[in-house]
Tab-separated table of N, CA and C in Angstrom:
chain	number	residue	atom	x	y	z
A	6	MET	N	14.961	-11.450	-12.394
A	6	MET	CA	15.321	-11.959	-11.011
A	6	MET	C	16.760	-11.705	-10.062
A	7	LYS	N	17.309	-11.516	-10.886
A	7	LYS	CA	18.592	-10.344	-10.062
A	7	LYS	C	18.273	-9.429	-9.179
A	8	GLU	N	16.984	-8.597	-9.733
A	8	GLU	CA	16.986	-7.396	-9.180
A	8	GLU	C	15.711	-8.033	-7.437
A	9	LEU	N	15.302	-9.558	-7.706
A	9	LEU	CA	14.750	-9.985	-6.768
A	9	LEU	C	15.953	-10.755	-5.287
A	10	GLU	N	16.699	-10.838	-6.019
A	10	GLU	CA	18.203	-11.107	-5.070
A	10	GLU	C	18.531	-10.478	-4.706
A	11	GLU	N	18.798	-9.173	-5.213
A	11	GLU	CA	19.183	-7.884	-4.623
A	11	GLU	C	18.132	-7.803	-3.367
A	12	ILE	N	16.800	-7.241	-4.238
A	12	ILE	CA	15.698	-6.536	-2.757
A	12	ILE	C	16.122	-7.984	-1.797
A	13	GLU	N	16.157	-8.723	-1.578
A	13	GLU	CA	16.295	-9.940	-0.242
A	13	GLU	C	17.312	-10.075	-0.063
A	14	ARG	N	18.973	-9.795	-0.738
A	14	ARG	CA	20.607	-9.114	0.084
A	14	ARG	C	20.323	-8.164	1.060
A	15	LEU	N	19.313	-6.834	0.463
A	15	LEU	CA	19.271	-5.718	1.168
A	15	LEU	C	18.366	-5.848	2.570
A	16	ARG	N	17.191	-6.563	2.238
A	16	ARG	CA	16.168	-6.885	3.151
A	16	ARG	C	16.559	-7.800	4.382
A	17	ALA	N	17.535	-8.985	4.111
A	17	ALA	CA	18.448	-9.329	4.859
A	17	ALA	C	19.404	-8.378	6.073
A	18	GLN	N	20.012	-7.563	4.897
A	18	GLN	CA	20.912	-6.506	5.508
A	18	GLN	C	20.054	-5.591	6.558
A	19	ILE	N	19.326	-5.657	6.235
A	19	ILE	CA	18.349	-3.908	6.955
A	19	ILE	C	17.916	-5.104	8.087
A	20	ALA	N	17.497	-6.444	7.823
A	20	ALA	CA	16.798	-7.151	9.099
A	20	ALA	C	17.883	-7.464	10.169
A	21	VAL	N	19.609	-7.047	10.094
A	21	VAL	CA	20.269	-7.954	11.013
A	21	VAL	C	20.377	-6.775	12.090
A	22	ASN	N	19.680	-5.229	12.116
A	22	ASN	CA	19.619	-4.086	12.477
A	22	ASN	C	18.047	-3.764	13.027
A	23	PHE	N	17.213	-4.233	12.568
A	23	PHE	CA	16.192	-3.652	12.909
A	23	PHE	C	15.104	-4.520	12.069
A	24	GLN	N	14.084	-5.185	13.068
A	24	GLN	CA	12.580	-5.933	12.895
A	24	GLN	C	12.116	-5.821	11.326
A	25	LEU	N	11.849	-6.840	10.499
A	25	LEU	CA	10.932	-6.062	9.867
A	25	LEU	C	9.516	-6.747	9.968
A	26	VAL	N	8.398	-6.131	9.153
A	26	VAL	CA	6.962	-6.828	9.645
A	26	VAL	C	6.249	-5.987	7.872
A	27	THR	N	5.710	-7.061	7.515
A	27	THR	CA	4.855	-7.289	6.224
A	27	THR	C	3.373	-6.948	6.240
A	28	HIS	N	3.279	-5.495	6.388
A	28	HIS	CA	1.361	-5.216	6.549
A	28	HIS	C	0.917	-5.892	5.048
A	29	HIS	N	-0.573	-5.787	5.131
A	29	HIS	CA	-1.453	-6.445	4.307
A	29	HIS	C	-2.380	-5.684	4.091
A	30	ILE	N	-2.224	-4.220	2.941
A	30	ILE	CA	-3.045	-2.993	2.970
A	30	ILE	C	-3.828	-3.080	1.722
A	31	ASP	N	-5.442	-2.768	2.163
A	31	ASP	CA	-6.206	-3.244	1.217
A	31	ASP	C	-6.693	-1.346	0.678
A	32	VAL	N	-6.753	-1.820	-0.661
A	32	VAL	CA	-6.838	-0.428	-1.224
A	32	VAL	C	-7.906	-0.874	-2.682
A	33	SER	N	-9.216	-0.593	-2.394
A	33	SER	CA	-10.002	-0.810	-3.434
A	33	SER	C	-9.762	-1.984	-3.560
A	34	GLY	N	-9.902	-3.063	-2.710
A	34	GLY	CA	-9.614	-4.479	-2.897
A	34	GLY	C	-8.786	-5.136	-3.429
A	35	ARG	N	-7.703	-4.288	-3.334
A	35	ARG	CA	-6.426	-4.861	-3.649
A	35	ARG	C	-5.515	-4.618	-3.022
A	36	ILE	N	-5.062	-6.086	-2.640
A	36	ILE	CA	-4.299	-6.307	-0.907
A	36	ILE	C	-3.089	-5.754	-2.112
A	37	TRP	N	-2.162	-4.670	-1.059
A	37	TRP	CA	-0.580	-4.606	-1.929
A	37	TRP	C	0.094	-5.090	-0.006
A	38	LYS	N	1.188	-5.639	-0.248
A	38	LYS	CA	1.990	-6.160	0.505
A	38	LYS	C	3.168	-4.890	0.356
A	39	VAL	N	3.125	-4.799	2.297
A	39	VAL	CA	4.351	-3.889	2.284
A	39	VAL	C	5.132	-4.186	3.252
A	40	THR	N	6.215	-3.940	3.019
A	40	THR	CA	7.472	-4.749	3.808
A	40	THR	C	8.260	-3.171	4.449
A	41	ALA	N	8.161	-3.277	6.186
A	41	ALA	CA	8.386	-1.976	6.832
A	41	ALA	C	9.775	-2.467	8.247
A	42	VAL	N	9.804	-1.546	8.545
A	42	VAL	CA	10.316	-1.573	9.840
A	42	VAL	C	8.961	-1.788	10.898
A	43	LYS	N	9.383	-2.988	12.062
A	43	LYS	CA	8.492	-2.916	13.040
A	43	LYS	C	7.730	-1.636	13.947
A	44	ASN	N	9.461	-1.319	14.211
A	44	ASN	CA	9.601	-0.465	15.090
A	44	ASN	C	10.170	0.999	15.075
A	45	GLU	N	9.521	1.974	13.881
A	45	GLU	CA	9.647	2.872	13.429
A	45	GLU	C	10.927	3.785	14.733
A	46	GLU	N	10.631	4.043	16.082
A	46	GLU	CA	11.618	4.373	17.003
A	46	GLU	C	12.706	3.944	16.681
A	47	ALA	N	12.752	2.756	16.795
A	47	ALA	CA	14.195	1.837	16.805
A	47	ALA	C	15.080	2.428	15.500
A	48	LEU	N	14.247	2.377	14.479
A	48	LEU	CA	15.053	2.407	12.898
A	48	LEU	C	15.480	3.834	13.307
A	49	LEU	N	15.110	5.120	14.175
A	49	LEU	CA	15.038	6.542	13.804
A	49	LEU	C	16.722	6.707	14.956
A	50	ASP	N	16.513	5.634	16.243
A	50	ASP	CA	17.073	5.429	16.580
A	50	ASP	C	19.074	4.486	16.742
A	51	GLY	N	18.502	3.892	15.580
A	51	GLY	CA	19.564	3.275	14.665
A	51	GLY	C	19.919	3.818	13.496
A	52	ALA	N	19.800	5.865	13.256
A	52	ALA	CA	20.152	5.647	11.640
A	52	ALA	C	21.433	5.941	11.900
A	53	HIS	N	22.400	6.281	12.509
A	53	HIS	CA	23.512	5.947	12.207
A	53	HIS	C	24.405	4.719	11.638
A	54	LEU	N	23.685	3.990	11.803
A	54	LEU	CA	24.289	3.011	11.339
A	54	LEU	C	24.347	2.399	10.046
A	55	HIS	N	23.553	3.353	9.295
A	55	HIS	CA	23.486	3.200	7.584
A	55	HIS	C	24.156	4.682	7.341
A	56	GLU	N	24.460	4.537	6.340
A	56	GLU	CA	25.629	5.706	5.299
A	56	GLU	C	24.074	6.588	5.106
A	57	HIS	N	22.776	6.168	4.389
A	57	HIS	CA	22.310	7.031	3.913
A	57	HIS	C	20.509	6.135	4.787
A	58	PHE	N	20.006	7.739	4.873
A	58	PHE	CA	18.637	6.761	6.181
A	58	PHE	C	17.958	6.491	4.839
A	59	PRO	N	17.823	4.967	6.037
A	59	PRO	CA	16.507	4.181	4.503
A	59	PRO	C	15.120	4.533	5.349
A	60	PHE	N	14.286	5.985	4.611
A	60	PHE	CA	13.511	6.237	4.610
A	60	PHE	C	12.390	5.630	3.898
A	61	GLY	N	12.534	4.724	3.016
A	61	GLY	CA	12.011	3.762	2.319
A	61	GLY	C	11.143	2.658	3.377
A	62	LEU	N	11.899	2.503	4.599
A	62	LEU	CA	11.447	1.258	5.148
A	62	LEU	C	10.550	1.773	6.204
A	63	LEU	N	9.732	2.966	6.059
A	63	LEU	CA	9.290	3.299	7.093
A	63	LEU	C	7.434	3.040	6.420
A	64	LEU	N	6.386	2.916	6.793
A	64	LEU	CA	5.406	3.408	6.072
A	64	LEU	C	4.693	4.116	6.952
A	65	TRP	N	4.573	5.091	6.005
A	65	TRP	CA	3.872	6.096	5.952
A	65	TRP	C	2.272	6.387	5.923
A	66	GLU	N	1.631	6.495	7.154
A	66	GLU	CA	-0.407	6.529	6.571
A	66	GLU	C	-0.861	7.883	5.883
A	67	SER	N	0.264	8.395	5.426
A	67	SER	CA	-0.516	9.244	4.377
A	67	SER	C	-0.177	8.951	3.048
A	68	ALA	N	1.159	8.056	2.963
A	68	ALA	CA	0.938	7.535	1.508
A	68	ALA	C	-0.199	6.679	1.748
A	69	VAL	N	-0.548	5.828	2.561
A	69	VAL	CA	-2.186	4.682	2.445
A	69	VAL	C	-3.162	5.635	2.169
A	70	GLY	N	-3.149	6.930	3.105
A	70	GLY	CA	-4.022	7.467	2.964
A	70	GLY	C	-4.491	8.114	1.262
A	71	LEU	N	-3.291	8.578	0.769
A	71	LEU	CA	-3.638	9.108	-1.091
A	71	LEU	C	-3.665	7.794	-1.406
A	72	ALA	N	-3.137	7.038	-0.971
A	72	ALA	CA	-3.452	5.435	-2.296
A	72	ALA	C	-5.399	5.244	-2.432
A	73	ARG	N	-6.002	5.288	-1.091
A	73	ARG	CA	-6.669	5.246	-0.716
A	73	ARG	C	-7.756	6.472	-1.333
A	74	HIS	N	-7.300	7.032	-1.012
A	74	HIS	CA	-8.276	8.355	-2.149
A	74	HIS	C	-8.331	8.548	-3.207
A	75	LEU	N	-7.273	8.442	-4.083
A	75	LEU	CA	-7.158	8.288	-5.104
A	75	LEU	C	-7.818	7.237	-6.303
A	76	ALA	N	-7.484	5.655	-5.233
A	76	ALA	CA	-8.456	4.815	-5.805
A	76	ALA	C	-9.646	5.317	-5.869
A	77	ALA	N	-10.237	6.187	-4.734
A	77	ALA	CA	-11.997	6.626	-4.461
A	77	ALA	C	-12.164	7.341	-5.322
A	78	ASN	N	-11.416	8.082	-6.376
A	78	ASN	CA	-11.616	9.530	-6.841
A	78	ASN	C	-10.625	9.056	-7.780
A	79	PRO	N	-10.662	8.208	-9.022
A	79	PRO	CA	-9.403	7.906	-10.473
A	79	PRO	C	-9.789	8.942	-11.198
A	80	GLU	N	-10.621	9.502	-11.204
A	80	GLU	CA	-10.902	11.240	-12.077
A	80	GLU	C	-9.746	12.065	-12.039
A	81	LEU	N	-9.180	12.297	-10.626
A	81	LEU	CA	-7.926	13.411	-10.253
A	81	LEU	C	-6.722	12.670	-11.127
A	82	VAL	N	-6.707	11.262	-11.258
A	82	VAL	CA	-5.112	11.644	-12.120
A	82	VAL	C	-5.301	10.288	-13.036
A	83	ARG	N	-7.014	10.317	-13.406
A	83	ARG	CA	-6.928	9.869	-15.114
A	83	ARG	C	-6.320	10.594	-15.957
A	84	ALA	N	-5.645	9.584	-17.144
A	84	ALA	CA	-4.972	10.401	-17.834
A	84	ALA	C	-3.371	11.226	-17.903
A	85	LYS	N	-3.437	11.160	-16.620
A	85	LYS	CA	-2.025	11.648	-16.166
A	85	LYS	C	-1.131	11.100	-15.457
A	86	GLN	N	0.024	11.454	-15.624
A	86	GLN	CA	1.331	10.748	-14.917
A	86	GLN	C	1.480	11.549	-12.911
A	87	VAL	N	1.590	10.700	-12.222
A	87	VAL	CA	1.316	11.379	-10.718
A	87	VAL	C	3.138	10.930	-10.341
A	88	LEU	N	3.214	11.605	-9.243
A	88	LEU	CA	4.911	11.343	-8.483
A	88	LEU	C	4.190	11.610	-6.766
A	89	GLU	N	4.326	10.745	-6.357
A	89	GLU	CA	4.368	11.325	-4.748
A	89	GLU	C	5.726	10.682	-4.377
A	90	LEU	N	5.395	12.500	-3.490
A	90	LEU	CA	7.270	11.778	-3.246
A	90	LEU	C	7.633	11.537	-1.575
A	91	GLY	N	6.721	11.298	-1.135
A	91	GLY	CA	6.997	10.743	0.352
A	91	GLY	C	7.498	11.775	1.281
A	92	ALA	N	7.353	13.267	1.222
A	92	ALA	CA	7.788	14.090	1.667
A	92	ALA	C	7.594	14.526	2.873
A	93	GLY	N	6.778	14.224	3.717
A	93	GLY	CA	6.193	13.790	4.906
A	93	GLY	C	5.322	15.546	4.744
């Protein structure tokens, strides 16, 4: 429960400077709720407001594409550990 409270605290702190939106993304029939900034340009313009740039607030289309590709081709990752770095 403490983790959820911390997430909500951080979300509220970020929302002071950036409008957030929750996307509902379908990956093989499972809906994932992903909260990201509504305006990526505003985040980039306001990056100086944060000590560490909050890359986790960007919804990368490549990550969605990778998730859909792996869900459609599970044999690629079956019995393997996978780490998606999101390095762009």
